[in-house]
Amino acid sequence: MKYLLDTNVIVAYLRGKQAIDTKIIQAGAGISVITKAELVYGSYKSNRPSQNLKLILSMLTDLEIQTINLSDEIIDVYGQTKAYLENKGNKLDEFDLLIAATVIAKKLILVTDNHRHFRRIKGLKLC
C-alpha cells in the first residue's frame, strides 16, 4: 500500500463528483479506520442509511481499499504531532490528526482535497 485516501476524497467519489486516479488504486490505497468511522456516521445521518452503508462497503471491496486500524505506533505519532502543533500555536481536528498520524507512521502518501489544512504537519506527504 502506498496511498491513504482522506475522507473528502471518498465522499467526492461516492457522490460522483471526483474519480480516484487508477494509478493510485493500482499502487495500493487504504483508508484509516477514522475515515471509515466518518463514512459510517455520515451514512446513519443520511436519509438512506442502509443504502449508503452498502454503497461504502461495495466501493471499498470493489476498489480493494484496505482499512488501517489504529496502532501504538500511530498513537505515538499522533501524540508527537499534536504536541508539536500546539507548541506552535496551531490546532487541527482530532480525526484529521489521527489520519495524518496514520500516513506518517505507515510511510504513506495522503490523497486529499485539503492540502492547505494538512500542510502544517511536519513529515506528511500529500498528493
PDB file of C-alpha atoms in Angstrom:
ATOM      1  CA  MET A   1       0.000   0.000   0.000  1.00  0.00           C
ATOM      2  CA  LYS A   2       1.291   3.418  -0.978  1.00  0.00           C
ATOM      3  CA  TYR A   3      -1.623   5.835  -0.512  1.00  0.00           C
ATOM      4  CA  LEU A   4      -4.146   6.719   2.176  1.00  0.00           C
ATOM      5  CA  LEU A   5      -7.378   8.304   0.967  1.00  0.00           C
ATOM      6  CA  ASP A   6      -8.775  11.163   3.031  1.00  0.00           C
ATOM      7  CA  THR A   7     -12.469  11.219   3.874  1.00  0.00           C
ATOM      8  CA  ASN A   8     -13.187  14.108   1.495  1.00  0.00           C
ATOM      9  CA  VAL A   9     -11.798  12.125  -1.462  1.00  0.00           C
ATOM     10  CA  ILE A  10     -14.022   9.129  -0.683  1.00  0.00           C
ATOM     11  CA  VAL A  11     -17.113  11.318  -0.214  1.00  0.00           C
ATOM     12  CA  ALA A  12     -16.476  13.134  -3.521  1.00  0.00           C
ATOM     13  CA  TYR A  13     -16.077   9.757  -5.255  1.00  0.00           C
ATOM     14  CA  LEU A  14     -19.281   8.360  -3.753  1.00  0.00           C
ATOM     15  CA  ARG A  15     -21.197  11.483  -4.807  1.00  0.00           C
ATOM     16  CA  GLY A  16     -19.881  11.127  -8.365  1.00  0.00           C
ATOM     17  CA  LYS A  17     -18.021  14.440  -8.191  1.00  0.00           C
ATOM     18  CA  GLN A  18     -14.480  13.098  -8.448  1.00  0.00           C
ATOM     19  CA  ALA A  19     -12.780   9.950  -9.686  1.00  0.00           C
ATOM     20  CA  ILE A  20      -9.928   8.293  -7.834  1.00  0.00           C
ATOM     21  CA  ASP A  21      -6.884   8.080 -10.100  1.00  0.00           C
ATOM     22  CA  THR A  22      -6.423   4.493 -11.294  1.00  0.00           C
ATOM     23  CA  LYS A  23      -2.661   4.814 -10.692  1.00  0.00           C
ATOM     24  CA  ILE A  24      -3.404   5.380  -7.012  1.00  0.00           C
ATOM     25  CA  ILE A  25      -5.683   2.340  -6.816  1.00  0.00           C
ATOM     26  CA  GLN A  26      -3.168   0.171  -8.692  1.00  0.00           C
ATOM     27  CA  ALA A  27      -0.323   1.262  -6.398  1.00  0.00           C
ATOM     28  CA  GLY A  28      -2.418   0.304  -3.371  1.00  0.00           C
ATOM     29  CA  ALA A  29      -4.809   2.513  -1.465  1.00  0.00           C
ATOM     30  CA  GLY A  30      -6.231   2.387   2.005  1.00  0.00           C
ATOM     31  CA  ILE A  31      -8.272   4.390   4.455  1.00  0.00           C
ATOM     32  CA  SER A  32      -7.848   4.994   8.146  1.00  0.00           C
ATOM     33  CA  VAL A  33     -10.346   3.399  10.493  1.00  0.00           C
ATOM     34  CA  ILE A  34     -11.132   7.040  11.335  1.00  0.00           C
ATOM     35  CA  THR A  35     -12.251   7.680   7.753  1.00  0.00           C
ATOM     36  CA  LYS A  36     -14.362   4.533   7.880  1.00  0.00           C
ATOM     37  CA  ALA A  37     -15.983   5.781  11.100  1.00  0.00           C
ATOM     38  CA  GLU A  38     -16.737   9.158   9.492  1.00  0.00           C
ATOM     39  CA  LEU A  39     -18.284   7.422   6.463  1.00  0.00           C
ATOM     40  CA  VAL A  40     -20.439   5.157   8.635  1.00  0.00           C
ATOM     41  CA  TYR A  41     -21.561   8.146  10.706  1.00  0.00           C
ATOM     42  CA  GLY A  42     -22.471  10.046   7.548  1.00  0.00           C
ATOM     43  CA  SER A  43     -24.476   7.064   6.319  1.00  0.00           C
ATOM     44  CA  TYR A  44     -26.511   6.830   9.506  1.00  0.00           C
ATOM     45  CA  LYS A  45     -27.094  10.576   9.448  1.00  0.00           C
ATOM     46  CA  SER A  46     -28.431  10.415   5.871  1.00  0.00           C
ATOM     47  CA  ASN A  47     -31.949   9.726   4.649  1.00  0.00           C
ATOM     48  CA  ARG A  48     -30.858   6.325   3.274  1.00  0.00           C
ATOM     49  CA  PRO A  49     -28.519   4.767   5.857  1.00  0.00           C
ATOM     50  CA  SER A  50     -28.825   1.167   4.714  1.00  0.00           C
ATOM     51  CA  GLN A  51     -28.287   2.024   1.057  1.00  0.00           C
ATOM     52  CA  ASN A  52     -25.319   4.289   1.822  1.00  0.00           C
ATOM     53  CA  LEU A  53     -23.650   1.706   4.072  1.00  0.00           C
ATOM     54  CA  LYS A  54     -23.921  -0.883   1.296  1.00  0.00           C
ATOM     55  CA  LEU A  55     -22.503   1.616  -1.195  1.00  0.00           C
ATOM     56  CA  ILE A  56     -19.481   2.312   1.021  1.00  0.00           C
ATOM     57  CA  LEU A  57     -18.732  -1.358   1.675  1.00  0.00           C
ATOM     58  CA  SER A  58     -19.176  -2.171  -2.006  1.00  0.00           C
ATOM     59  CA  MET A  59     -16.791   0.603  -3.051  1.00  0.00           C
ATOM     60  CA  LEU A  60     -14.130  -0.463  -0.552  1.00  0.00           C
ATOM     61  CA  THR A  61     -14.394  -4.070  -1.733  1.00  0.00           C
ATOM     62  CA  ASP A  62     -14.538  -3.291  -5.463  1.00  0.00           C
ATOM     63  CA  LEU A  63     -11.517  -0.966  -5.349  1.00  0.00           C
ATOM     64  CA  GLU A  64      -9.665  -3.256  -2.892  1.00  0.00           C
ATOM     65  CA  ILE A  65      -9.222  -0.424  -0.408  1.00  0.00           C
ATOM     66  CA  GLN A  66      -7.871  -1.675   2.904  1.00  0.00           C
ATOM     67  CA  THR A  67      -8.728  -0.224   6.298  1.00  0.00           C
ATOM     68  CA  ILE A  68      -5.804   0.577   8.594  1.00  0.00           C
ATOM     69  CA  ASN A  69      -6.614   0.259  12.287  1.00  0.00           C
ATOM     70  CA  LEU A  70      -5.005   2.382  14.980  1.00  0.00           C
ATOM     71  CA  SER A  71      -1.808   1.009  16.496  1.00  0.00           C
ATOM     72  CA  ASP A  72       0.613   2.040  19.229  1.00  0.00           C
ATOM     73  CA  GLU A  73       2.920   3.420  16.529  1.00  0.00           C
ATOM     74  CA  ILE A  74       0.158   5.607  15.076  1.00  0.00           C
ATOM     75  CA  ILE A  75      -0.898   6.813  18.537  1.00  0.00           C
ATOM     76  CA  ASP A  76       2.706   7.771  19.329  1.00  0.00           C
ATOM     77  CA  VAL A  77       2.996   9.798  16.104  1.00  0.00           C
ATOM     78  CA  TYR A  78      -0.379  11.388  16.924  1.00  0.00           C
ATOM     79  CA  GLY A  79       0.881  12.465  20.364  1.00  0.00           C
ATOM     80  CA  GLN A  80       4.126  13.884  18.996  1.00  0.00           C
ATOM     81  CA  THR A  81       2.373  15.722  16.168  1.00  0.00           C
ATOM     82  CA  LYS A  82      -0.373  17.178  18.357  1.00  0.00           C
ATOM     83  CA  ALA A  83       2.178  18.446  20.901  1.00  0.00           C
ATOM     84  CA  TYR A  84       4.321  19.944  18.120  1.00  0.00           C
ATOM     85  CA  LEU A  85       1.344  21.753  16.565  1.00  0.00           C
ATOM     86  CA  GLU A  86       0.062  23.044  19.910  1.00  0.00           C
ATOM     87  CA  ASN A  87       3.536  24.324  20.828  1.00  0.00           C
ATOM     88  CA  LYS A  88       3.488  26.279  17.544  1.00  0.00           C
ATOM     89  CA  GLY A  89       0.022  27.654  18.330  1.00  0.00           C
ATOM     90  CA  ASN A  90      -1.711  25.519  15.705  1.00  0.00           C
ATOM     91  CA  LYS A  91      -4.662  23.218  16.142  1.00  0.00           C
ATOM     92  CA  LEU A  92      -6.093  20.532  13.911  1.00  0.00           C
ATOM     93  CA  ASP A  93      -9.259  18.471  14.139  1.00  0.00           C
ATOM     94  CA  GLU A  94      -8.622  15.294  16.165  1.00  0.00           C
ATOM     95  CA  PHE A  95      -9.819  12.982  13.386  1.00  0.00           C
ATOM     96  CA  ASP A  96      -7.629  14.736  10.804  1.00  0.00           C
ATOM     97  CA  LEU A  97      -4.683  14.477  13.160  1.00  0.00           C
ATOM     98  CA  LEU A  98      -5.231  10.721  13.561  1.00  0.00           C
ATOM     99  CA  ILE A  99      -5.469  10.326   9.775  1.00  0.00           C
ATOM    100  CA  ALA A 100      -2.230  12.296   9.353  1.00  0.00           C
ATOM    101  CA  ALA A 101      -0.524  10.219  12.057  1.00  0.00           C
ATOM    102  CA  THR A 102      -1.534   7.057  10.190  1.00  0.00           C
ATOM    103  CA  VAL A 103       0.054   8.388   6.999  1.00  0.00           C
ATOM    104  CA  ILE A 104       3.295   9.315   8.760  1.00  0.00           C
ATOM    105  CA  ALA A 105       3.569   6.112  10.809  1.00  0.00           C
ATOM    106  CA  LYS A 106       2.883   3.860   7.821  1.00  0.00           C
ATOM    107  CA  LYS A 107       5.066   5.945   5.472  1.00  0.00           C
ATOM    108  CA  LEU A 108       2.218   6.581   3.048  1.00  0.00           C
ATOM    109  CA  ILE A 109       1.063   9.498   0.910  1.00  0.00           C
ATOM    110  CA  LEU A 110      -2.197  11.242   1.821  1.00  0.00           C
ATOM    111  CA  VAL A 111      -4.607  11.790  -1.059  1.00  0.00           C
ATOM    112  CA  THR A 112      -6.722  14.775  -0.026  1.00  0.00           C
ATOM    113  CA  ASP A 113      -8.500  17.790  -1.421  1.00  0.00           C
ATOM    114  CA  ASN A 114      -7.478  19.745   1.659  1.00  0.00           C
ATOM    115  CA  HIS A 115      -3.747  20.423   1.215  1.00  0.00           C
ATOM    116  CA  ARG A 116      -3.891  23.774   3.000  1.00  0.00           C
ATOM    117  CA  HIS A 117      -5.339  22.096   6.070  1.00  0.00           C
ATOM    118  CA  PHE A 118      -2.687  19.359   6.299  1.00  0.00           C
ATOM    119  CA  ARG A 119       0.310  21.371   5.087  1.00  0.00           C
ATOM    120  CA  ARG A 120       1.225  22.379   8.655  1.00  0.00           C
ATOM    121  CA  ILE A 121       2.124  18.823   9.626  1.00  0.00           C
ATOM    122  CA  LYS A 122       5.822  18.084   9.511  1.00  0.00           C
ATOM    123  CA  GLY A 123       6.746  14.878   7.664  1.00  0.00           C
ATOM    124  CA  LEU A 124       3.353  14.422   5.992  1.00  0.00           C
ATOM    125  CA  LYS A 125       3.443  13.578   2.277  1.00  0.00           C
ATOM    126  CA  LEU A 126       0.497  14.918   0.282  1.00  0.00           C
ATOM    127  CA  CYS A 127      -0.888  14.077  -3.134  1.00  0.00           C
TER     128      CYS A 127
END
